[in-house]
mmCIF file of C-alpha atoms in Angstrom:
data_model
loop_
_atom_site.group_PDB
_atom_site.id
_atom_site.type_symbol
_atom_site.label_atom_id
_atom_site.label_comp_id
_atom_site.label_asym_id
_atom_site.label_seq_id
_atom_site.Cartn_x
_atom_site.Cartn_y
_atom_site.Cartn_z
ATOM 1 C CA MET A 929 -0.156 0.091 0.023
ATOM 2 C CA SER A 930 1.343 3.507 -0.689
ATOM 3 C CA GLY A 931 0.830 6.148 1.843
ATOM 4 C CA PHE A 932 -0.802 9.150 1.153
ATOM 5 C CA ILE A 933 1.162 11.817 2.789
ATOM 6 C CA PRO A 934 4.358 12.143 -0.076
ATOM 7 C CA PRO A 935 7.937 13.743 1.052
ATOM 8 C CA HIS A 936 7.836 16.893 2.061
ATOM 9 C CA GLY A 937 10.666 19.054 3.456
ATOM 10 C CA GLY A 938 14.133 19.375 1.930
ATOM 11 C CA TYR A 939 13.789 23.092 1.139
ATOM 12 C CA GLU A 940 17.370 23.728 1.748
ATOM 13 C CA ASP A 941 17.635 22.296 -1.538
ATOM 14 C CA LEU A 942 15.502 24.625 -3.295
ATOM 15 C CA HIS A 943 16.936 27.024 -5.504
ATOM 16 C CA SER A 944 14.347 29.761 -4.513
ATOM 17 C CA TYR A 945 15.422 29.564 -1.019
ATOM 18 C CA LYS A 946 19.317 29.647 -1.302
ATOM 19 C CA LYS A 947 18.726 32.963 -3.140
ATOM 20 C CA SER A 948 16.565 33.876 -0.762
ATOM 21 C CA LEU A 949 18.623 33.503 2.085
ATOM 22 C CA ILE A 950 21.418 35.801 0.282
ATOM 23 C CA VAL A 951 18.730 38.142 0.182
ATOM 24 C CA PHE A 952 18.186 37.851 3.934
ATOM 25 C CA LEU A 953 21.767 37.887 4.760
ATOM 26 C CA ALA A 954 22.424 40.775 2.613
ATOM 27 C CA THR A 955 19.568 43.095 3.776
ATOM 28 C CA TYR A 956 20.418 42.752 7.477
ATOM 29 C CA TYR A 957 23.559 43.843 6.359
ATOM 30 C CA LEU A 958 22.984 46.342 4.491
ATOM 31 C CA THR A 959 20.185 48.045 6.704
ATOM 32 C CA GLU A 960 22.488 48.019 9.424
ATOM 33 C CA LYS A 961 25.156 49.926 7.203
ATOM 34 C CA TRP A 962 22.616 52.575 5.310
ATOM 35 C CA VAL A 963 19.502 52.814 7.183
ATOM 36 C CA ARG A 964 18.712 54.618 10.446
ATOM 37 C CA LEU A 965 18.129 52.329 13.517
ATOM 38 C CA GLY A 966 14.755 52.604 14.388
ATOM 39 C CA SER A 967 13.304 53.534 10.847
ATOM 40 C CA ARG A 968 10.061 52.063 9.631
ATOM 41 C CA THR A 969 11.659 51.425 6.275
ATOM 42 C CA ARG A 970 14.425 49.309 8.034
ATOM 43 C CA ASP A 971 12.039 47.203 10.009
ATOM 44 C CA GLN A 972 9.943 46.531 6.952
ATOM 45 C CA MET A 973 12.949 45.785 4.690
ATOM 46 C CA GLU A 974 14.418 42.898 7.334
ATOM 47 C CA GLN A 975 10.363 41.982 7.906
ATOM 48 C CA SER A 976 10.294 41.383 3.869
ATOM 49 C CA ALA A 977 13.544 39.659 3.600
ATOM 50 C CA ARG A 978 12.605 37.275 6.661
ATOM 51 C CA SER A 979 9.213 36.629 5.070
ATOM 52 C CA GLY A 980 10.574 35.588 1.991
ATOM 53 C CA LYS A 981 12.803 33.526 3.042
ATOM 54 C CA GLN A 982 10.838 31.755 6.252
ATOM 55 C CA ASN A 983 7.737 31.385 4.068
ATOM 56 C CA ILE A 984 9.380 29.073 1.854
ATOM 57 C CA VAL A 985 10.685 27.063 4.475
ATOM 58 C CA GLU A 986 7.353 27.002 6.024
ATOM 59 C CA GLY A 987 5.640 25.985 2.662
ATOM 60 C CA SER A 988 8.053 23.028 2.303
ATOM 61 C CA LEU A 989 7.537 21.619 5.333
ATOM 62 C CA VAL A 990 3.670 21.823 5.601
ATOM 63 C CA SER A 991 3.586 20.546 1.794
ATOM 64 C CA GLY A 992 3.253 16.822 2.580
ATOM 65 C CA THR A 993 -0.434 17.586 4.161
ATOM 66 C CA SER A 994 -1.264 20.450 2.595
ATOM 67 C CA LYS A 995 -0.529 21.400 -1.055
ATOM 68 C CA GLU A 996 -2.764 24.649 -0.915
ATOM 69 C CA SER A 997 -0.905 25.509 2.212
ATOM 70 C CA GLU A 998 2.064 25.397 0.355
ATOM 71 C CA LEU A 999 1.222 27.457 -2.618
ATOM 72 C CA HIS A 1000 -0.393 30.205 -0.643
ATOM 73 C CA LEU A 1001 2.825 30.367 1.559
ATOM 74 C CA THR A 1002 4.703 30.550 -1.401
ATOM 75 C CA ASN A 1003 2.890 33.334 -2.957
ATOM 76 C CA ILE A 1004 3.420 34.952 0.298
ATOM 77 C CA ALA A 1005 7.141 34.726 -0.242
ATOM 78 C CA ARG A 1006 6.623 35.920 -3.510
ATOM 79 C CA GLY A 1007 4.953 39.027 -2.214
ATOM 80 C CA SER A 1008 7.460 39.481 0.291
ATOM 81 C CA ILE A 1009 10.658 39.557 -2.349
ATOM 82 C CA GLY A 1010 8.809 41.885 -4.662
ATOM 83 C CA GLU A 1011 8.273 44.440 -1.935
ATOM 84 C CA LEU A 1012 12.009 44.195 -0.958
ATOM 85 C CA GLU A 1013 13.045 44.502 -4.831
ATOM 86 C CA GLU A 1014 10.797 48.034 -4.631
ATOM 87 C CA ASP A 1015 12.706 49.118 -1.338
ATOM 88 C CA TYR A 1016 15.848 48.756 -2.924
ATOM 89 C CA LYS A 1017 14.742 50.747 -6.302
ATOM 90 C CA ASP A 1018 13.359 53.623 -3.658
ATOM 91 C CA PHE A 1019 16.990 53.174 -2.072
ATOM 92 C CA LEU A 1020 18.474 54.591 -5.339
ATOM 93 C CA ARG A 1021 15.784 56.344 -6.244
ATOM 94 C CA LEU A 1022 16.219 58.585 -3.409
ATOM 95 C CA ARG A 1023 19.829 58.891 -3.994
ATOM 96 C CA ARG A 1024 19.178 60.205 -7.353
ATOM 97 C CA LEU A 1025 21.022 57.118 -8.833
ATOM 98 C CA PRO A 1026 20.199 55.273 -11.958
ATOM 99 C CA ILE A 1027 18.470 51.520 -11.470
ATOM 100 C CA TRP A 1028 20.140 49.743 -14.340
ATOM 101 C CA HIS A 1029 18.552 47.859 -17.081
ATOM 102 C CA LYS A 1030 18.476 44.165 -17.082
ATOM 103 C CA ASN A 1031 20.691 44.101 -20.179
ATOM 104 C CA ASP A 1032 23.365 46.548 -18.861
ATOM 105 C CA PRO A 1033 26.849 45.066 -19.144
ATOM 106 C CA ARG A 1034 27.202 45.582 -15.495
ATOM 107 C CA MET A 1035 23.832 44.264 -14.307
ATOM 108 C CA LEU A 1036 24.742 40.988 -16.857
ATOM 109 C CA ASP A 1037 27.494 40.609 -15.037
ATOM 110 C CA MET A 1038 25.837 40.231 -11.831
ATOM 111 C CA ARG A 1039 23.046 38.079 -13.275
ATOM 112 C CA ALA A 1040 26.064 35.487 -14.517
ATOM 113 C CA LEU A 1041 26.788 34.979 -10.957
ATOM 114 C CA GLY A 1042 23.958 33.582 -10.278
ATOM 115 C CA THR A 1043 24.476 29.981 -10.481
ATOM 116 C CA ASP A 1044 23.152 26.820 -8.358
ATOM 117 C CA GLN A 1045 26.177 26.912 -6.066
ATOM 118 C CA ALA A 1046 26.037 31.000 -5.382
ATOM 119 C CA THR A 1047 26.428 31.917 -1.946
ATOM 120 C CA TYR A 1048 26.280 35.321 -0.017
ATOM 121 C CA GLU A 1049 30.009 34.901 -0.521
ATOM 122 C CA THR A 1050 29.498 35.166 -4.299
ATOM 123 C CA TYR A 1051 28.084 38.560 -4.647
ATOM 124 C CA GLN A 1052 30.300 39.780 -1.086
ATOM 125 C CA ALA A 1053 32.303 42.215 -2.887
ATOM 126 C CA TYR A 1054 29.085 44.274 -4.381
ATOM 127 C CA ILE A 1055 26.936 43.983 -1.336
ATOM 128 C CA GLU A 1056 29.772 44.985 0.999
ATOM 129 C CA SER A 1057 30.435 47.742 -1.475
ATOM 130 C CA ASP A 1058 30.650 51.250 -0.193
ATOM 131 C CA ASP A 1059 29.097 52.830 -3.420
ATOM 132 C CA PRO A 1060 25.343 52.979 -3.250
ATOM 133 C CA GLU A 1061 24.673 52.659 -6.997
ATOM 134 C CA ILE A 1062 26.352 49.002 -6.802
ATOM 135 C CA VAL A 1063 24.399 47.937 -3.620
ATOM 136 C CA GLY A 1064 21.315 48.854 -4.740
ATOM 137 C CA ASN A 1065 21.557 47.269 -8.131
ATOM 138 C CA ILE A 1066 23.162 44.007 -6.749
ATOM 139 C CA MET A 1067 20.327 43.860 -4.686
ATOM 140 C CA ILE A 1068 17.667 44.367 -7.175
ATOM 141 C CA CYS A 1069 19.361 41.706 -9.291
ATOM 142 C CA LEU A 1070 19.114 39.255 -6.585
ATOM 143 C CA CYS A 1071 15.357 40.068 -5.628
ATOM 144 C CA ALA A 1072 14.656 39.755 -9.465
ATOM 145 C CA GLN A 1073 16.085 36.296 -9.619
ATOM 146 C CA THR A 1074 14.690 34.626 -5.945
ATOM 147 C CA GLY A 1075 11.400 36.270 -7.798
ATOM 148 C CA TYR A 1076 11.520 34.428 -10.591
ATOM 149 C CA LEU A 1077 12.746 31.035 -9.161
ATOM 150 C CA LEU A 1078 9.164 31.852 -7.133
ATOM 151 C CA ASP A 1079 7.088 32.423 -10.023
ATOM 152 C CA GLN A 1080 8.593 29.009 -11.934
ATOM 153 C CA GLN A 1081 7.917 27.050 -8.373
ATOM 154 C CA ILE A 1082 4.168 28.680 -8.034
ATOM 155 C CA LEU A 1083 3.361 27.342 -11.923
ATOM 156 C CA GLU A 1084 5.143 24.229 -10.818
ATOM 157 C CA LEU A 1085 2.860 23.800 -7.544
ATOM 158 C CA GLU A 1086 -0.583 24.771 -9.487
ATOM 159 C CA GLN A 1087 0.141 21.997 -12.140
ATOM 160 C CA THR A 1088 0.813 19.464 -9.348
ATOM 161 C CA PHE A 1089 -2.346 20.404 -7.839
ATOM 162 C CA LEU A 1090 -4.268 20.073 -10.783
ATOM 163 C CA ARG A 1091 -2.814 17.024 -12.041
ATOM 164 C CA GLU A 1092 -3.042 15.086 -8.493
ATOM 165 C CA GLY A 1093 -4.768 17.056 -6.347
ATOM 166 C CA GLY A 1094 -4.709 17.664 -2.396
ATOM 167 C CA ILE A 1095 -4.595 15.783 0.742
ATOM 168 C CA ARG A 1096 -8.070 14.642 0.018
ATOM 169 C CA GLU A 1097 -7.446 13.285 -3.247
ATOM 170 C CA ARG A 1098 -4.409 10.949 -1.920
ATOM 171 C CA MET A 1099 -6.616 9.901 1.012
ATOM 172 C CA THR A 1100 -9.280 8.752 -1.052
ATOM 173 C CA ARG A 1101 -6.903 6.834 -3.179
ATOM 174 C CA ALA A 1102 -5.302 5.263 -0.441
ATOM 175 C CA ARG A 1103 -8.365 4.128 1.318
ATOM 176 C CA LEU A 1104 -9.588 2.636 -1.933
ATOM 177 C CA GLU A 1105 -6.039 0.609 -2.178
ATOM 178 C CA VAL A 1106 -6.617 -0.795 1.269
ATOM 179 C CA ARG A 1107 -10.148 -1.719 0.550
ATOM 180 C CA GLY A 1108 -8.940 -3.624 -2.340
ATOM 181 C CA GLU A 1109 -10.784 -1.658 -5.051
ATOM 182 C CA PRO A 1110 -9.307 -1.780 -8.368
ATOM 183 C CA GLN A 1111 -7.920 1.350 -9.642
ATOM 184 C CA PRO A 1112 -6.350 1.812 -13.138
ATOM 185 C CA ALA A 1113 -3.041 3.088 -13.085
ATOM 186 C CA ASP A 1114 -4.006 6.202 -15.203
ATOM 187 C CA VAL A 1115 -7.059 7.868 -13.246
ATOM 188 C CA PRO A 1116 -8.281 10.821 -14.729
ATOM 189 C CA ALA A 1117 -9.161 13.838 -13.119
ATOM 190 C CA CYS A 1118 -12.659 15.240 -12.582
ATOM 191 C CA PRO A 1119 -13.324 18.047 -15.520
ATOM 192 C CA LEU A 1120 -15.088 19.888 -13.181
ATOM 193 C CA CYS A 1121 -13.334 19.654 -9.620
ATOM 194 C CA GLY A 1122 -9.931 18.403 -10.430
ATOM 195 C CA LYS A 1123 -10.391 15.329 -7.974
ATOM 196 C CA PRO A 1124 -9.469 11.944 -9.171
ATOM 197 C CA MET A 1125 -12.076 9.648 -10.526
ATOM 198 C CA ARG A 1126 -13.323 6.159 -9.952
ATOM 199 C CA GLN A 1127 -14.865 3.838 -12.638
ATOM 200 C CA ARG A 1128 -17.981 2.903 -12.224
ATOM 201 C CA MET A 1129 -20.984 0.852 -14.103
ATOM 202 C CA ALA A 1130 -23.967 2.845 -15.615
ATOM 203 C CA ARG A 1131 -27.050 1.459 -13.879
ATOM 204 C CA GLN A 1132 -29.496 2.729 -16.234
ATOM 205 C CA GLY A 1133 -30.451 4.873 -19.494
ATOM 206 C CA PRO A 1134 -29.026 4.217 -23.000
ATOM 207 C CA ASN A 1135 -25.548 3.234 -21.206
ATOM 208 C CA ALA A 1136 -26.695 0.667 -18.595
ATOM 209 C CA GLY A 1137 -23.811 -2.087 -18.267
ATOM 210 C CA ARG A 1138 -21.083 0.357 -19.582
ATOM 211 C CA PRO A 1139 -18.189 1.518 -17.718
ATOM 212 C CA PHE A 1140 -17.553 5.196 -17.144
ATOM 213 C CA TRP A 1141 -15.690 7.638 -14.822
ATOM 214 C CA GLY A 1142 -17.335 9.471 -12.005
ATOM 215 C CA CYS A 1143 -15.951 11.789 -9.876
ATOM 216 C CA SER A 1144 -14.571 10.745 -6.618
ATOM 217 C CA GLY A 1145 -16.195 13.244 -4.841
ATOM 218 C CA TYR A 1146 -19.978 12.528 -5.890
ATOM 219 C CA PRO A 1147 -22.878 13.167 -4.840
ATOM 220 C CA GLY A 1148 -21.009 16.412 -3.989
ATOM 221 C CA CYS A 1149 -19.872 16.944 -7.514
ATOM 222 C CA ARG A 1150 -21.483 15.119 -10.668
ATOM 223 C CA GLY A 1151 -18.760 15.159 -12.949
ATOM 224 C CA THR A 1152 -18.008 12.259 -15.520
ATOM 225 C CA ARG A 1153 -15.722 11.149 -18.128
ATOM 226 C CA LYS A 1154 -16.727 8.474 -20.966
ATOM 227 C CA VAL A 1155 -13.751 5.692 -20.553
ATOM 228 C CA GLU A 1156 -11.615 5.404 -23.666
#
C-alpha cells in the first residue's frame, strides 16, 4: 500500500530558498550599514527579507499534508520579495542614482553569478561595496532572480495540484487501495473539480451496463468522463 503523505521538506535544496537566504543575509547587513536604526523603512525591509525566506521554509514543511498551504505560503514569499525589490529601487531613487537596465553590461555581469551553487560570498564584494549605486543594483538583481525562481515554483505547484489534487484526493486513493478496489494506473481528473475519478458502471439509461468515470467527490460533484 502506498501512503497518502508524500515526501516533503527538503527546503534547503530549493533554488528559491538558497537565493532568498542570500537576500536575507544581505538585507540585514545593508540595513545596518545604510538605513537609520529604528526607522520604519529598516523594519519593513528586514521583515520582507525574513518573510521571503521563512515562508518558503514553512511551505516546504507543510507540503506533505497541504498543497494548498504550500502554494499560499509560496505566494506570500513571492510578494515579500517583490516588495523588497521595490524598496531597493527606492534606495537608489532617493539618492538620485540610476536603476540599471537588465541588459546593462554591469547588470549582466551580476546576473552571470547566479548559478545554483552561488552563496552570499559569491556576491559579497558587490553587497559590501561602499558605492550605493552598486549596492542597490546588486540587490535588485538578487530580488529579481529570487522572484523568478518563486514564479517558476508557483507555476509548478499549480500544475501539480491540478494533476494530482490535494490531501483529500490522496487519502481517497489510499483508502481504495486498502479496500482492495481496483483502480486503473492512469486515473483521470474530474473535469469539474479536479479530484481523481473512479470507474463505475451505469445502471440505467441508454448506457446501462457500460463503464464510465465518475468523480470521487460524488454526490458533491457529479463530473463524469467516458472510458476510452
